[in-house]
């Protein structure tokens, strides 16, 4: 996700301040707690809250008439490798990687024939024999699962769920983060970059509603269930970034994960961690330089949808375990050498991580 829209954005001007409709709900104001991030200057919170109302109302105006399309669909053949993961033996995985590579090459040819050279170039890079794709489907915007490390026999597995504007053409950051986490974890660990849904555009009505997340959640549950069956002894952590935290929250009740980690989150559409009904330990963190801290955590209920995601996951009211996330920006959580990467790695390893603030003192116990 990217910084919030300014009040001038949208098809029609919205005058601020905007009086909150009756169905807008927001968490009660509380003193900063253990997971608090930056503290707004005096009076700033009220201005942000009013601006938030304006943004939500503007989104409500454009939502019924703005399409979800981000350009024409790029045709692609149906994949030959079936979804799911029956086994995770070295031979079975090698066969899947080979089959997915052939599916990617076929999709590359289709994209080139269609005249979409950007998509074709991205797929050409994905077809590199050094890369390992557990699954691939080039249709409907494209979905894939890339594996970093040796999945067969892995004792620790991390599944990365990305946020807005992640796609085949714009997946370099997801891949770089997965590589950094894999290198930090060392042997006997695997990282899976799960691009299992069509992410919303940052500047779109879909980015402030849970529709895409609700559509993606069953796929994430099915994937993690298959992964758990194939590797029943592995410790599984699901790491969710930005809009990906909304996806994970909607899938939480069915995830066979030990840990569910929310970072850089705009809110998840649930009032607290207990409402997720998950057996996983729920973690939340936000870096000191993350612009998403300035977003008002509001929820506007409309007859056809809900805009905004409510309670801030790093607030004490949400009830997640805080972890130290350093001073980086919204896209820096998996940056090599960062405090956030260290915290995420320790969670995947099953080592206790507790932070007094996302960028303050750290209390860890191996």
Coordinates of C-alpha atoms in Angstrom, one line a residue:
X1 CA 0.0 0.0 0.0
X2 CA 1.1 3.6 -0.6
X3 CA 0.5 6.8 1.4
X4 CA -3.1 7.9 1.8
X5 CA -5.0 9.9 -0.9
X6 CA -5.2 13.6 -0.4
X7 CA -8.6 15.2 0.0
X8 CA -8.4 16.5 -3.6
X9 CA -8.2 13.0 -5.1
X10 CA -11.3 11.4 -6.6
X11 CA -13.9 12.2 -9.2
X12 CA -15.6 14.9 -7.1
X13 CA -14.2 17.2 -4.4
X14 CA -14.9 16.4 -0.8
X15 CA -15.0 19.3 1.6
X16 CA -13.3 18.7 5.0
X17 CA -14.0 18.5 7.8
X18 CA -16.8 15.9 7.1
X19 CA -19.2 15.1 9.8
X20 CA -19.0 11.4 10.6
X21 CA -22.0 9.4 9.5
X22 CA -23.8 7.4 12.1
X23 CA -22.3 4.2 11.0
X24 CA -18.7 5.2 11.2
X25 CA -17.0 3.5 14.1
X26 CA -13.5 4.0 15.4
X27 CA -11.6 2.7 18.5
X28 CA -11.8 4.8 21.6
X29 CA -8.8 7.1 22.1
X30 CA -6.4 5.6 24.6
X31 CA -3.0 6.4 25.9
X32 CA -0.2 4.9 23.9
X33 CA 0.5 1.3 25.1
X34 CA 3.2 -1.2 24.6
X35 CA 2.8 -1.4 20.8
X36 CA 2.2 2.3 20.2
X37 CA 4.2 3.9 17.3
X38 CA 4.6 7.6 16.5
X39 CA 2.6 10.0 18.6
X40 CA 0.8 12.7 16.5
X41 CA 1.5 16.4 17.4
X42 CA -1.3 18.1 19.4
X43 CA -4.4 18.6 17.3
X44 CA -3.0 16.4 14.6
X45 CA -5.1 13.4 15.5
X46 CA -8.3 15.3 15.0
X47 CA -7.3 16.6 11.6
X48 CA -6.2 13.1 10.6
X49 CA -9.5 11.7 11.8
X50 CA -11.5 14.3 9.8
X51 CA -9.4 13.7 6.8
X52 CA -10.0 10.0 7.2
X53 CA -13.8 10.6 7.2
X54 CA -13.3 12.6 4.0
X55 CA -11.3 9.8 2.3
X56 CA -13.8 7.1 3.3
X57 CA -16.7 9.2 2.1
X58 CA -14.9 9.9 -1.2
X59 CA -14.3 6.2 -1.6
X60 CA -18.0 5.5 -0.9
X61 CA -18.9 7.9 -3.7
X62 CA -16.6 6.3 -6.3
X63 CA -17.0 2.7 -5.1
X64 CA -20.3 1.8 -7.0
X65 CA -19.0 3.3 -10.3
X66 CA -15.2 2.5 -10.3
X67 CA -14.2 -0.8 -11.9
X68 CA -11.7 -3.1 -10.3
X69 CA -9.8 -3.7 -13.6
X70 CA -6.2 -2.6 -13.8
X71 CA -5.8 -3.0 -17.5
X72 CA -7.0 -5.6 -19.9
X73 CA -6.7 -9.2 -18.9
X74 CA -3.7 -10.9 -20.3
X75 CA -4.6 -14.3 -21.7
X76 CA -2.8 -17.4 -20.5
X77 CA -3.3 -21.1 -20.8
X78 CA -4.6 -23.2 -17.9
X79 CA -1.8 -24.6 -15.8
X80 CA -0.8 -28.3 -16.2
X81 CA 0.4 -28.6 -12.6
X82 CA -2.6 -29.2 -10.3
X83 CA -3.1 -27.0 -7.3
X84 CA -2.3 -28.5 -3.9
X85 CA 0.7 -30.3 -2.5
X86 CA 0.2 -34.0 -2.2
X87 CA 3.7 -34.7 -1.0
X88 CA 6.9 -32.7 -0.3
X89 CA 9.5 -35.3 -1.2
X90 CA 12.5 -34.0 -3.2
X91 CA 11.4 -35.9 -6.3
X92 CA 7.8 -34.7 -6.2
X93 CA 8.9 -31.1 -5.6
X94 CA 11.4 -31.2 -8.5
X95 CA 8.6 -32.4 -10.8
X96 CA 6.3 -29.6 -9.7
X97 CA 9.1 -27.0 -10.2
X98 CA 9.7 -28.4 -13.8
X99 CA 6.0 -28.4 -14.6
X100 CA 5.4 -24.9 -13.3
X101 CA 8.4 -23.7 -15.3
X102 CA 6.8 -25.0 -18.5
X103 CA 3.5 -23.4 -17.5
X104 CA 5.3 -20.0 -17.0
X105 CA 7.0 -20.4 -20.5
X106 CA 3.6 -21.1 -22.1
X107 CA 2.1 -18.0 -20.4
X108 CA 5.1 -15.9 -21.5
X109 CA 4.4 -16.9 -25.2
X110 CA 0.7 -16.0 -24.7
X111 CA 1.6 -12.6 -23.2
X112 CA 4.0 -11.9 -26.1
X113 CA 1.4 -12.9 -28.7
X114 CA -1.1 -10.5 -26.9
X115 CA 1.4 -7.7 -27.1
X116 CA 2.0 -7.3 -23.4
X117 CA 5.7 -7.1 -23.4
X118 CA 6.0 -6.1 -19.7
X119 CA 4.1 -9.2 -18.7
X120 CA 6.2 -11.3 -21.1
X121 CA 9.4 -10.0 -19.7
X122 CA 8.4 -10.7 -16.1
X123 CA 7.4 -14.2 -17.0
X124 CA 10.7 -14.7 -18.8
X125 CA 12.5 -13.9 -15.6
X126 CA 10.3 -16.2 -13.6
X127 CA 11.1 -19.1 -16.0
X128 CA 14.8 -19.0 -14.9
X129 CA 15.8 -22.6 -14.1
X130 CA 17.3 -21.4 -10.8
X131 CA 13.8 -20.4 -9.5
X132 CA 11.4 -22.8 -7.9
X133 CA 7.6 -22.3 -8.3
X134 CA 5.4 -24.7 -6.4
X135 CA 2.4 -23.5 -8.4
X136 CA 1.6 -21.0 -11.2
X137 CA -1.5 -19.8 -12.9
X138 CA -1.3 -16.9 -15.4
X139 CA -5.0 -16.4 -15.7
X140 CA -7.1 -13.7 -14.0
X141 CA -4.2 -11.5 -13.1
X142 CA -1.9 -14.3 -12.2
X143 CA -1.2 -16.3 -9.1
X144 CA 2.0 -18.1 -8.0
X145 CA 3.9 -19.6 -5.1
X146 CA 7.7 -19.3 -5.2
X147 CA 9.9 -21.4 -2.9
X148 CA 13.1 -20.2 -1.4
X149 CA 15.3 -22.9 0.2
X150 CA 14.8 -26.6 0.4
X151 CA 11.1 -27.3 1.2
X152 CA 11.6 -31.1 1.4
X153 CA 12.3 -31.8 5.1
X154 CA 12.1 -28.2 6.2
X155 CA 11.7 -27.8 9.9
X156 CA 10.6 -24.2 9.8
X157 CA 8.4 -22.7 7.0
X158 CA 7.4 -19.1 6.6
X159 CA 4.6 -18.1 4.2
X160 CA 4.8 -14.4 3.0
X161 CA 1.4 -12.8 2.1
X162 CA 2.0 -9.5 0.3
X163 CA -0.1 -6.4 0.0
X164 CA -1.4 -4.1 -2.6
X165 CA 0.2 -3.6 -6.1
X166 CA 2.1 -6.9 -6.0
X167 CA 2.0 -8.8 -9.3
X168 CA 4.2 -10.7 -11.7
X169 CA 5.4 -7.4 -13.1
X170 CA 5.9 -5.8 -9.7
X171 CA 7.1 -8.7 -7.5
X172 CA 10.8 -7.8 -7.1
X173 CA 10.3 -6.5 -3.5
X174 CA 8.4 -9.6 -2.5
X175 CA 11.2 -11.8 -3.9
X176 CA 14.0 -9.7 -2.3
X177 CA 12.3 -9.9 1.1
X178 CA 11.8 -13.7 0.8
X179 CA 15.5 -14.1 -0.1
X180 CA 16.6 -11.9 2.8
X181 CA 14.4 -13.9 5.3
X182 CA 15.6 -17.2 3.9
X183 CA 19.3 -16.2 4.2
X184 CA 18.7 -15.0 7.8
X185 CA 17.0 -18.3 8.8
X186 CA 19.7 -20.5 7.6
X187 CA 19.5 -24.3 6.9
X188 CA 16.4 -26.4 7.5
X189 CA 14.1 -23.5 6.7
X190 CA 12.1 -22.5 3.7
X191 CA 10.3 -19.3 2.7
X192 CA 7.3 -19.3 0.4
X193 CA 6.2 -16.2 -1.4
X194 CA 2.4 -16.7 -1.7
X195 CA 1.0 -14.5 -4.5
X196 CA -2.3 -16.4 -4.3
X197 CA -4.7 -13.6 -5.1
X198 CA -5.1 -10.6 -7.3
X199 CA -3.9 -7.8 -5.0
X200 CA -5.7 -4.5 -5.2
X201 CA -4.2 -1.3 -6.6
X202 CA -3.1 1.0 -3.8
X203 CA -5.2 3.9 -5.2
X204 CA -8.5 2.0 -5.7
X205 CA -11.7 1.4 -3.8
X206 CA -10.6 -2.3 -3.4
X207 CA -7.7 -1.1 -1.2
X208 CA -10.1 0.2 1.5
X209 CA -12.5 -2.8 1.5
X210 CA -12.1 -6.4 2.4
X211 CA -13.6 -7.8 -0.8
X212 CA -10.3 -9.0 -2.3
X213 CA -9.3 -10.4 1.1
X214 CA -12.5 -12.3 1.5
X215 CA -11.9 -13.8 -2.0
X216 CA -8.3 -14.7 -1.2
X217 CA -8.8 -16.2 2.3
X218 CA -10.1 -19.6 1.2
X219 CA -7.1 -20.1 -1.1
X220 CA -4.7 -19.2 1.7
X221 CA -6.5 -21.7 4.1
X222 CA -6.4 -24.4 1.5
X223 CA -2.7 -23.8 0.7
X224 CA -1.5 -23.8 4.3
X225 CA -3.6 -26.9 5.0
X226 CA -2.0 -28.8 2.1
X227 CA 1.4 -27.5 3.3
X228 CA 0.7 -28.8 6.8
X229 CA -0.3 -32.2 5.5
X230 CA 2.8 -32.5 3.4
X231 CA 5.1 -31.3 6.2
X232 CA 3.3 -32.2 9.4
X233 CA 6.4 -31.8 11.6
X234 CA 7.3 -28.3 10.4
X235 CA 6.7 -25.1 12.3
X236 CA 4.6 -22.9 10.1
X237 CA 4.5 -19.1 10.4
X238 CA 2.3 -16.9 8.2
X239 CA 3.8 -13.4 7.8
X240 CA 1.4 -10.8 6.4
X241 CA 2.2 -7.3 5.1
X242 CA 0.0 -4.3 4.6
X243 CA -3.3 -5.3 2.8
X244 CA -2.0 -8.9 3.2
X245 CA -2.9 -8.6 6.9
X246 CA -6.5 -8.2 5.9
X247 CA -6.3 -11.4 3.8
X248 CA -4.7 -13.3 6.8
X249 CA -7.3 -12.0 9.2
X250 CA -10.1 -13.4 7.1
X251 CA -8.2 -16.7 6.7
X252 CA -7.0 -16.9 10.3
X253 CA -9.7 -19.3 11.7
X254 CA -8.6 -22.1 9.4
X255 CA -4.8 -21.6 9.3
X256 CA -2.8 -24.5 10.7
X257 CA -0.1 -22.0 11.7
X258 CA 1.9 -21.6 14.9
X259 CA 2.3 -17.9 14.4
X260 CA 0.3 -15.3 12.5
X261 CA 2.3 -12.1 12.1
X262 CA 0.8 -8.7 11.0
X263 CA 3.1 -5.9 10.1
X264 CA 2.6 -2.6 8.3
X265 CA -1.1 -3.1 8.7
X266 CA -3.9 -0.7 7.9
X267 CA -6.2 -2.7 10.2
X268 CA -7.7 -6.1 9.5
X269 CA -11.4 -5.6 9.7
X270 CA -11.7 -7.2 13.1
X271 CA -11.9 -5.5 16.5
X272 CA -9.2 -7.6 18.3
X273 CA -7.1 -10.6 18.0
X274 CA -9.6 -12.8 19.8
X275 CA -12.1 -12.2 17.0
X276 CA -9.8 -13.9 14.6
X277 CA -10.6 -17.3 16.3
X278 CA -7.1 -18.7 15.6
X279 CA -5.0 -21.1 17.6
X280 CA -1.9 -19.3 16.3
X281 CA 0.0 -16.7 18.4
X282 CA -0.9 -13.3 16.8
X283 CA 1.9 -10.8 16.5
X284 CA 1.8 -7.2 15.3
X285 CA 4.5 -4.7 14.6
X286 CA 5.0 -1.4 12.9
X287 CA 8.2 0.4 12.0
X288 CA 8.8 3.9 13.3
X289 CA 9.0 5.4 9.8
X290 CA 6.0 3.6 8.3
X291 CA 3.6 6.1 6.8
X292 CA 0.7 3.8 7.6
X293 CA 0.8 4.9 11.2
X294 CA -0.8 8.2 10.1
X295 CA -3.9 6.5 8.7
X296 CA -7.0 6.9 10.8
X297 CA -8.2 3.4 11.9
X298 CA -11.9 3.9 11.0
X299 CA -14.7 1.7 9.7
X300 CA -17.6 3.0 7.7
X301 CA -20.5 0.5 7.2
X302 CA -22.5 1.0 4.0
X303 CA -25.4 -1.1 2.7
X304 CA -23.2 -2.8 0.1
X305 CA -19.8 -2.9 1.8
X306 CA -17.6 -1.6 4.7
X307 CA -14.9 0.9 4.1
X308 CA -11.8 0.9 6.3
X309 CA -10.5 -1.7 8.6
X310 CA -11.0 -0.4 12.2
X311 CA -8.8 -1.1 15.1
X312 CA -5.0 -0.6 14.8
X313 CA -3.4 -4.0 15.2
X314 CA -0.5 -2.6 17.2
X315 CA -2.8 -0.9 19.7
X316 CA -3.3 -2.4 23.1
X317 CA -7.0 -2.7 22.4
X318 CA -6.3 -5.2 19.6
X319 CA -4.4 -7.5 22.0
X320 CA -1.7 -8.9 19.7
X321 CA 1.9 -9.6 20.9
X322 CA 4.1 -6.6 19.9
X323 CA 7.4 -7.1 18.3
X324 CA 10.2 -4.6 17.7
X325 CA 10.2 -3.4 14.1
X326 CA 12.9 -0.7 14.1
X327 CA 12.7 2.7 12.3
X328 CA 12.3 1.7 8.7
X329 CA 9.6 2.5 6.3
X330 CA 6.5 0.7 5.0
X331 CA 8.6 -1.4 2.5
X332 CA 11.6 -2.1 4.8
X333 CA 10.4 -4.9 7.1
X334 CA 12.3 -7.6 5.2
X335 CA 15.3 -5.4 4.5
X336 CA 18.6 -7.3 5.2
X337 CA 20.0 -6.3 8.6
X338 CA 16.9 -4.5 9.8
X339 CA 15.4 -4.9 13.3
X340 CA 12.1 -6.0 11.8
X341 CA 13.7 -8.8 9.8
X342 CA 15.5 -10.0 12.9
X343 CA 12.2 -10.0 14.8
X344 CA 10.4 -11.9 12.1
X345 CA 13.1 -14.4 11.8
X346 CA 13.0 -15.1 15.6
X347 CA 9.3 -15.6 15.4
X348 CA 9.7 -18.1 12.6
X349 CA 12.4 -19.9 14.6
X350 CA 10.1 -20.2 17.6
X351 CA 12.1 -17.8 19.7
X352 CA 10.2 -15.4 22.0
X353 CA 10.2 -11.8 20.9
X354 CA 8.6 -9.0 22.9
X355 CA 8.9 -5.3 22.2
X356 CA 8.0 -2.5 24.6
X357 CA 7.4 -0.3 21.5
X358 CA 7.8 -1.0 17.8
X359 CA 11.0 1.1 17.8
X360 CA 12.0 1.2 21.5
X361 CA 13.4 -1.2 24.0
X362 CA 13.5 -4.9 23.1
X363 CA 13.1 -7.7 25.6
X364 CA 13.9 -11.1 23.9
X365 CA 14.4 -14.5 25.3
X366 CA 15.7 -17.4 23.2

